[in-house]
Amino acid sequence: QVRLVESGGGLVQAGGSLRLSCAASGLTFSAYTMGWFRQAPGKEREFAAAITRSGRTTYGADSMKGRFTISRDNAKNSVYLQMNSLKPEDTAVYYCAAKLTGQVGYNYWGQGTQVTVSS
C-alpha cells in the first residue's frame, strides 16, 4: 500500500520560512517523479513544484519561483519543499504526489499539510 505523509506545515508570519517534508512508503521511490501541489480555500489545486528521479526540477507559477525549492533524498524516501519569503497568498493546503516518470497524471497523493501565512 502506497502512503505519502506530509509534515512541516503550520502558522508562520509573512517573510518567514517553512520546510515541508513528504515521506513515501510502499513504492520504489527512486523510480517516481515527486510533486508538490497546493490548494487555497475556494481555489483550484495548483502545481507548485516537481522533481524527477534524476533530480530535474520544475516549478509552477512565477510567484513561487525563486522562493520555493524542491529536493529529494532517495535514501530516505522523502521529498522536501523549502519555502522562503512566505506571503499570505501562499496560505493553502500543500499536497505531496507521486507519478511514474513519463506519465501525465499523478498516481498517488498525500493527505496534505496546512500552511498558513499571517500578514
XYZ file of C-alpha atoms in Angstrom:
119
model
C 0.000 0.000 0.000
C 1.423 3.333 -1.076
C 1.473 6.074 1.521
C 2.593 9.667 1.228
C 2.693 11.533 4.514
C 3.321 15.263 4.586
C 4.621 17.196 7.558
C 6.105 20.562 8.368
C 3.122 22.809 7.810
C 1.994 25.377 10.318
C 1.447 29.036 11.023
C 4.174 31.475 10.042
C 4.415 35.225 9.669
C 4.856 36.823 6.282
C 8.501 36.773 5.296
C 9.161 33.584 7.208
C 10.145 30.137 6.001
C 8.854 26.611 6.237
C 10.212 23.296 5.073
C 7.655 20.713 4.117
C 8.542 17.039 4.111
C 6.854 14.092 2.481
C 7.718 10.564 3.498
C 6.825 7.885 0.986
C 6.352 4.176 1.547
C 5.064 1.226 -0.418
C 6.669 2.241 -3.703
C 10.054 2.246 -5.366
C 10.644 5.867 -4.509
C 13.622 6.403 -6.796
C 11.503 5.484 -9.822
C 8.956 8.215 -9.251
C 8.687 11.856 -10.081
C 7.587 13.652 -6.940
C 5.499 16.775 -6.890
C 4.050 19.358 -4.574
C 0.670 20.966 -5.163
C -1.334 23.411 -3.141
C -4.978 24.337 -2.811
C -6.168 27.546 -1.244
C -9.730 27.945 0.041
C -12.138 28.435 -2.826
C -9.462 27.890 -5.450
C -8.405 25.040 -7.678
C -5.431 22.891 -6.892
C -2.245 24.479 -8.174
C 1.042 22.901 -9.199
C 3.949 24.122 -7.076
C 7.000 22.056 -7.968
C 8.214 18.685 -9.155
C 11.443 16.749 -9.174
C 12.197 13.808 -11.421
C 14.044 10.696 -10.373
C 17.203 12.206 -11.862
C 16.764 15.427 -9.924
C 15.479 17.689 -12.655
C 13.163 20.287 -11.148
C 10.249 22.302 -12.444
C 8.238 24.974 -10.715
C 4.753 26.346 -11.046
C 3.626 29.932 -11.114
C 6.189 32.720 -11.302
C 5.111 33.778 -7.826
C 6.750 30.635 -6.447
C 9.930 30.637 -8.493
C 12.925 31.835 -6.578
C 11.188 31.329 -3.247
C 10.378 27.602 -3.349
C 12.947 24.836 -3.708
C 12.118 21.190 -4.136
C 14.587 18.449 -3.282
C 14.588 14.732 -2.639
C 16.527 12.172 -0.661
C 16.118 8.766 -2.223
C 17.866 7.095 0.704
C 15.134 8.411 2.990
C 12.261 8.011 0.517
C 11.490 11.651 1.089
C 10.837 14.814 -0.843
C 11.012 18.321 0.544
C 9.721 21.764 -0.277
C 11.676 24.656 1.169
C 9.560 27.784 1.135
C 11.122 31.159 1.841
C 9.827 34.724 1.939
C 6.335 33.407 2.511
C 3.366 35.600 1.684
C -0.240 35.475 2.889
C -1.248 34.301 -0.581
C 0.837 31.165 -0.022
C -1.738 30.061 2.531
C -3.077 26.713 1.360
C -3.118 23.005 1.976
C 0.028 21.559 0.439
C -0.068 18.084 -1.039
C 2.676 15.682 -1.965
C 2.146 13.494 -5.015
C 3.965 10.775 -6.927
C 3.893 9.596 -10.505
C 5.936 7.286 -12.609
C 8.282 9.275 -14.781
C 6.728 9.814 -18.197
C 3.130 9.617 -17.061
C 0.934 12.657 -17.294
C -1.086 12.325 -14.134
C -0.006 11.673 -10.587
C -0.808 8.231 -9.273
C -0.628 8.826 -5.547
C -1.465 11.680 -3.219
C -0.891 12.513 0.398
C -3.479 13.910 2.791
C -1.973 17.370 2.802
C -0.497 19.723 5.342
C -1.874 23.167 6.149
C 0.324 26.206 5.664
C -0.991 29.496 6.992
C 0.895 32.724 6.470
C -0.207 35.679 8.550
C 0.283 39.266 7.463
